Amino acid sequence: MPAAALLLSLTACSGTAASNNSKPVVLTTFTVLADMAENVAGDHLQVESITKAGAEIHGYEPTPGDIRKASGADLILDNGMNLEAWFEQFTAGLDVPRVTVSDGIDPVDIAEDAYKGLPNPHAWMSPLNAQVYVDNMAEAFAELDPDNAEAFRSNAEGYKQELQAVQDELVTELGTLPEHQRALVTCEGAFSYLARDAGLRERYIWAVNAEQQATPQQIAAAIEFVRANRVPAVFCESTVSDAPMQQVVGATGAAFGGVLYVDSLSEEDGPVPTYLDLIRHDTRIIISALTGTGAQ
């Protein structure tokens, strides 16, 4: 059933999310954005995520419940940059304002594979870019709820200070490395923005998630790069198998630096229940492994 027809059938027999709640409802496409938005919104807005903790965002398939939830929202936030391949169809039948929170980011293009030339969507993985997201949210919330505009902007400024502290730690600690060892080698190319803003060269086994991952040629290229630059440690993301990277480890003697988180927060009792937890975790894993102060 087309999204618009499904939306009509759902809203005809159900109330909206806002009808049961006096606060304006902000809906985000994934958990990272929801957590950022909650920090900016404070107690003034109700923030919810379409996808749940641990969900794969790129190819997500919205449910009828998602469309029903979206129809009752007062504002929808998306990442943009082609991250949510399903989003345009999802919102086609909705009369709800939407804001793309990556607006204003200087994009890094994907360098290879089928998506070559398109912007890498993982802009939130840089603490500097995350501050742009936060500013965009504060302005969107101020328009949605003008009475609390100053509170949103104040919350945003405090949150940005915490993000800047993460950025400063990353740059300072990695500045002690020899130039040739300032490299971030991961399974997927999800760290282009973090690498750029931290003064690291980026290398990965595959550019974006795909059904066919880690060809022999890709693994061989990663091995050659790690050997040539004497990269001390390599990493892999939590949502994919680290088996290809373990081949790089075995062939080069580099340490496996640890698991990095990108697309989703964990549950409350997990390792990265908030975005600040996620970016601090990744930053500290990268620093400790590359500088040799705690490689796993």
mmCIF file of N, CA and C in Angstrom, residues 28-30 33 57-60 77-89 100-101 121 124:
data_model
loop_
_atom_site.group_PDB
_atom_site.id
_atom_site.type_symbol
_atom_site.label_atom_id
_atom_site.label_comp_id
_atom_site.label_asym_id
_atom_site.label_seq_id
_atom_site.Cartn_x
_atom_site.Cartn_y
_atom_site.Cartn_z
ATOM 1 N N THR A 28 12.740 11.910 15.263
ATOM 2 C CA THR A 28 14.006 11.818 14.534
ATOM 3 C C THR A 28 14.091 10.482 13.822
ATOM 4 N N THR A 29 14.975 10.394 12.835
ATOM 5 C CA THR A 29 15.068 9.158 12.069
ATOM 6 C C THR A 29 15.865 8.069 12.774
ATOM 7 N N PHE A 30 16.798 8.453 13.674
ATOM 8 C CA PHE A 30 17.540 7.413 14.390
ATOM 9 C C PHE A 30 17.995 7.913 15.751
ATOM 10 N N LEU A 33 20.369 11.056 16.606
ATOM 11 C CA LEU A 33 19.728 12.366 16.494
ATOM 12 C C LEU A 33 18.765 12.602 17.648
ATOM 13 N N ILE A 57 20.275 1.821 10.015
ATOM 14 C CA ILE A 57 19.535 2.985 9.552
ATOM 15 C C ILE A 57 19.460 3.083 8.032
ATOM 16 N N HIS A 58 20.501 2.661 7.326
ATOM 17 C CA HIS A 58 20.572 2.916 5.879
ATOM 18 C C HIS A 58 19.380 2.323 5.131
ATOM 19 N N GLY A 59 19.125 1.052 5.340
ATOM 20 C CA GLY A 59 18.079 0.369 4.598
ATOM 21 C C GLY A 59 16.858 0.047 5.431
ATOM 22 N N TYR A 60 16.588 0.828 6.447
ATOM 23 C CA TYR A 60 15.455 0.579 7.339
ATOM 24 C C TYR A 60 14.140 0.569 6.559
ATOM 25 N N LEU A 77 13.039 15.382 12.202
ATOM 26 C CA LEU A 77 14.453 15.665 11.923
ATOM 27 C C LEU A 77 15.073 14.484 11.195
ATOM 28 N N ASP A 78 15.757 14.750 10.091
ATOM 29 C CA ASP A 78 16.506 13.707 9.402
ATOM 30 C C ASP A 78 17.952 14.143 9.242
ATOM 31 N N ASN A 79 18.832 13.170 8.993
ATOM 32 C CA ASN A 79 20.248 13.467 8.798
ATOM 33 C C ASN A 79 20.519 14.028 7.415
ATOM 34 N N GLY A 80 19.856 13.459 6.402
ATOM 35 C CA GLY A 80 20.133 13.855 5.030
ATOM 36 C C GLY A 80 21.408 13.199 4.521
ATOM 37 N N MET A 81 21.972 13.746 3.457
ATOM 38 C CA MET A 81 23.184 13.204 2.828
ATOM 39 C C MET A 81 22.996 11.759 2.373
ATOM 40 N N ASN A 82 21.757 11.411 1.993
ATOM 41 C CA ASN A 82 21.426 10.078 1.482
ATOM 42 C C ASN A 82 21.562 8.983 2.534
ATOM 43 N N LEU A 83 21.576 9.343 3.815
ATOM 44 C CA LEU A 83 21.670 8.318 4.847
ATOM 45 C C LEU A 83 20.405 7.480 4.889
ATOM 46 N N GLU A 84 19.264 8.150 4.953
ATOM 47 C CA GLU A 84 17.981 7.457 5.092
ATOM 48 C C GLU A 84 17.376 7.264 3.702
ATOM 49 N N ALA A 85 17.711 6.149 3.064
ATOM 50 C CA ALA A 85 17.263 5.913 1.693
ATOM 51 C C ALA A 85 15.744 5.837 1.596
ATOM 52 N N TRP A 86 15.098 5.553 2.682
ATOM 53 C CA TRP A 86 13.651 5.355 2.739
ATOM 54 C C TRP A 86 12.881 6.619 3.080
ATOM 55 N N PHE A 87 13.553 7.717 3.379
ATOM 56 C CA PHE A 87 12.904 8.846 4.039
ATOM 57 C C PHE A 87 11.961 9.616 3.124
ATOM 58 N N GLU A 88 12.344 9.826 1.869
ATOM 59 C CA GLU A 88 11.500 10.622 0.977
ATOM 60 C C GLU A 88 10.140 9.970 0.785
ATOM 61 N N GLN A 89 10.119 8.676 0.562
ATOM 62 C CA GLN A 89 8.842 7.984 0.401
ATOM 63 C C GLN A 89 8.059 7.982 1.709
ATOM 64 N N THR A 100 16.512 19.072 7.970
ATOM 65 C CA THR A 100 17.696 18.244 7.770
ATOM 66 C C THR A 100 18.831 18.831 8.590
ATOM 67 N N VAL A 101 19.251 18.107 9.617
ATOM 68 C CA VAL A 101 20.153 18.691 10.610
ATOM 69 C C VAL A 101 21.609 18.752 10.155
ATOM 70 N N PRO A 121 27.539 10.144 4.419
ATOM 71 C CA PRO A 121 26.472 10.657 5.285
ATOM 72 C C PRO A 121 26.820 10.728 6.763
ATOM 73 N N TRP A 124 27.870 13.217 11.582
ATOM 74 C CA TRP A 124 27.784 13.352 13.044
ATOM 75 C C TRP A 124 28.968 12.724 13.767
#
